[in-house]
Amino acid sequence: MSARWDRLLQLAQEEVRGTLRRLPRALRPHAERLPVSYEPRPNEALLADGWDPDLLGLFVGQPHGEEHSGCADVPPQILLFLENLWDFAEGDEAVYRAEVRTT
């Protein structure tokens, strides 16, 4: 990957860790078990499903407390699309960090 990707990934991971630390104690253990995946942009399968190519992030899977006894298609996780987040922030690191937290 490129130096830019490495930097975007580092900034995003820092924000995710900080966001987890600021969550209420009761919620934190559940959120810490939720994987966060970092991708440059939505993949072809997501685009084929009708998602916008400018999508910033996506939660997939069953939300906590709404799990059912059957097998889910995918495990719960958060997908962050770092190149899209950077484009949205127009190259402003503070805006990028804030949008990672929000997304």
mmCIF file of C-alpha atoms in Angstrom:
data_model
loop_
_atom_site.group_PDB
_atom_site.id
_atom_site.type_symbol
_atom_site.label_atom_id
_atom_site.label_comp_id
_atom_site.label_asym_id
_atom_site.label_seq_id
_atom_site.Cartn_x
_atom_site.Cartn_y
_atom_site.Cartn_z
ATOM 1 C CA MET A 1 0.000 0.000 0.000
ATOM 2 C CA SER A 2 0.994 3.623 -0.283
ATOM 3 C CA ALA A 3 2.303 6.023 2.342
ATOM 4 C CA ARG A 4 -1.014 7.882 2.086
ATOM 5 C CA TRP A 5 -2.963 4.692 2.859
ATOM 6 C CA ASP A 6 -0.669 3.963 5.804
ATOM 7 C CA ARG A 7 -1.326 7.449 7.196
ATOM 8 C CA LEU A 8 -5.105 7.247 6.668
ATOM 9 C CA LEU A 9 -5.166 3.848 8.361
ATOM 10 C CA GLN A 10 -3.082 5.069 11.306
ATOM 11 C CA LEU A 11 -5.311 8.112 11.849
ATOM 12 C CA ALA A 12 -8.501 6.036 11.580
ATOM 13 C CA GLN A 13 -7.249 3.382 14.011
ATOM 14 C CA GLU A 14 -6.274 6.090 16.521
ATOM 15 C CA GLU A 15 -9.756 7.603 16.294
ATOM 16 C CA VAL A 16 -11.479 4.236 16.685
ATOM 17 C CA ARG A 17 -9.393 3.445 19.795
ATOM 18 C CA GLY A 18 -10.141 6.876 21.255
ATOM 19 C CA THR A 19 -13.839 6.540 20.519
ATOM 20 C CA LEU A 20 -13.931 3.166 22.274
ATOM 21 C CA ARG A 21 -12.221 4.650 25.355
ATOM 22 C CA ARG A 22 -14.854 7.399 25.559
ATOM 23 C CA LEU A 23 -17.856 5.057 25.446
ATOM 24 C CA PRO A 24 -19.838 4.440 28.646
ATOM 25 C CA ARG A 25 -18.409 1.544 30.671
ATOM 26 C CA ALA A 26 -21.480 -0.632 30.153
ATOM 27 C CA LEU A 27 -21.262 -0.323 26.375
ATOM 28 C CA ARG A 28 -17.482 -0.524 25.963
ATOM 29 C CA PRO A 29 -17.016 -4.343 26.245
ATOM 30 C CA HIS A 30 -19.637 -4.934 23.533
ATOM 31 C CA ALA A 31 -18.131 -2.327 21.224
ATOM 32 C CA GLU A 32 -14.588 -3.626 21.773
ATOM 33 C CA ARG A 33 -15.664 -7.043 20.452
ATOM 34 C CA LEU A 34 -17.060 -5.475 17.279
ATOM 35 C CA PRO A 35 -14.465 -5.692 14.491
ATOM 36 C CA VAL A 36 -13.709 -2.608 12.434
ATOM 37 C CA SER A 37 -12.468 -3.232 8.893
ATOM 38 C CA TYR A 38 -10.686 -0.569 6.894
ATOM 39 C CA GLU A 39 -11.047 -0.492 3.131
ATOM 40 C CA PRO A 40 -10.173 2.193 0.593
ATOM 41 C CA ARG A 41 -13.651 2.271 -0.998
ATOM 42 C CA PRO A 42 -16.729 0.014 -1.218
ATOM 43 C CA ASN A 43 -16.006 -3.178 -3.135
ATOM 44 C CA GLU A 44 -17.781 -4.352 -6.292
ATOM 45 C CA ALA A 45 -20.202 -6.548 -4.327
ATOM 46 C CA LEU A 46 -21.426 -3.580 -2.268
ATOM 47 C CA LEU A 47 -21.773 -1.459 -5.392
ATOM 48 C CA ALA A 48 -23.707 -4.279 -7.091
ATOM 49 C CA ASP A 49 -26.044 -4.306 -4.064
ATOM 50 C CA GLY A 50 -26.836 -0.667 -4.791
ATOM 51 C CA TRP A 51 -24.620 1.110 -2.268
ATOM 52 C CA ASP A 52 -23.277 4.507 -3.277
ATOM 53 C CA PRO A 53 -19.612 4.511 -4.370
ATOM 54 C CA ASP A 54 -19.115 7.517 -2.048
ATOM 55 C CA LEU A 55 -20.259 5.534 1.018
ATOM 56 C CA LEU A 56 -18.214 6.505 4.106
ATOM 57 C CA GLY A 57 -18.911 3.487 6.273
ATOM 58 C CA LEU A 58 -21.325 0.667 6.897
ATOM 59 C CA PHE A 59 -22.460 -1.548 9.764
ATOM 60 C CA VAL A 60 -23.208 -5.104 8.668
ATOM 61 C CA GLY A 61 -24.604 -8.031 10.606
ATOM 62 C CA GLN A 62 -27.147 -8.193 13.401
ATOM 63 C CA PRO A 63 -26.995 -5.347 15.941
ATOM 64 C CA HIS A 64 -26.190 -6.221 19.568
ATOM 65 C CA GLY A 65 -29.329 -7.364 21.334
ATOM 66 C CA GLU A 66 -31.065 -8.284 18.072
ATOM 67 C CA GLU A 67 -29.194 -11.499 17.388
ATOM 68 C CA HIS A 68 -31.326 -14.420 16.329
ATOM 69 C CA SER A 69 -30.675 -18.104 16.753
ATOM 70 C CA GLY A 70 -30.084 -18.754 13.036
ATOM 71 C CA CYS A 71 -26.831 -18.206 11.223
ATOM 72 C CA ALA A 72 -26.227 -14.652 10.106
ATOM 73 C CA ASP A 73 -24.924 -14.018 6.604
ATOM 74 C CA VAL A 74 -21.992 -12.019 7.984
ATOM 75 C CA PRO A 75 -20.733 -11.395 11.502
ATOM 76 C CA PRO A 76 -21.453 -7.948 12.951
ATOM 77 C CA GLN A 77 -18.753 -5.480 11.949
ATOM 78 C CA ILE A 78 -18.113 -1.901 10.945
ATOM 79 C CA LEU A 79 -16.612 -1.116 7.558
ATOM 80 C CA LEU A 80 -14.847 2.227 7.157
ATOM 81 C CA PHE A 81 -13.975 3.409 3.652
ATOM 82 C CA LEU A 82 -10.904 5.522 4.281
ATOM 83 C CA GLU A 83 -10.348 7.000 0.820
ATOM 84 C CA ASN A 84 -13.980 8.129 0.745
ATOM 85 C CA LEU A 85 -13.661 9.601 4.230
ATOM 86 C CA TRP A 86 -10.514 11.476 3.155
ATOM 87 C CA ASP A 87 -12.243 12.779 0.022
ATOM 88 C CA PHE A 88 -15.226 13.886 2.133
ATOM 89 C CA ALA A 89 -12.842 15.723 4.475
ATOM 90 C CA GLU A 90 -11.235 17.394 1.458
ATOM 91 C CA GLY A 91 -7.796 16.506 2.809
ATOM 92 C CA ASP A 92 -8.365 18.162 6.201
ATOM 93 C CA GLU A 93 -7.014 15.855 8.919
ATOM 94 C CA ALA A 94 -9.230 17.289 11.676
ATOM 95 C CA VAL A 95 -12.366 16.825 9.553
ATOM 96 C CA TYR A 96 -11.208 13.316 8.609
ATOM 97 C CA ARG A 97 -10.745 12.345 12.275
ATOM 98 C CA ALA A 98 -14.133 13.794 13.198
ATOM 99 C CA GLU A 99 -15.849 11.936 10.372
ATOM 100 C CA VAL A 100 -14.162 8.643 11.334
ATOM 101 C CA ARG A 101 -15.562 9.131 14.870
ATOM 102 C CA THR A 102 -19.029 9.921 13.536
ATOM 103 C CA THR A 103 -19.108 7.150 10.974
#
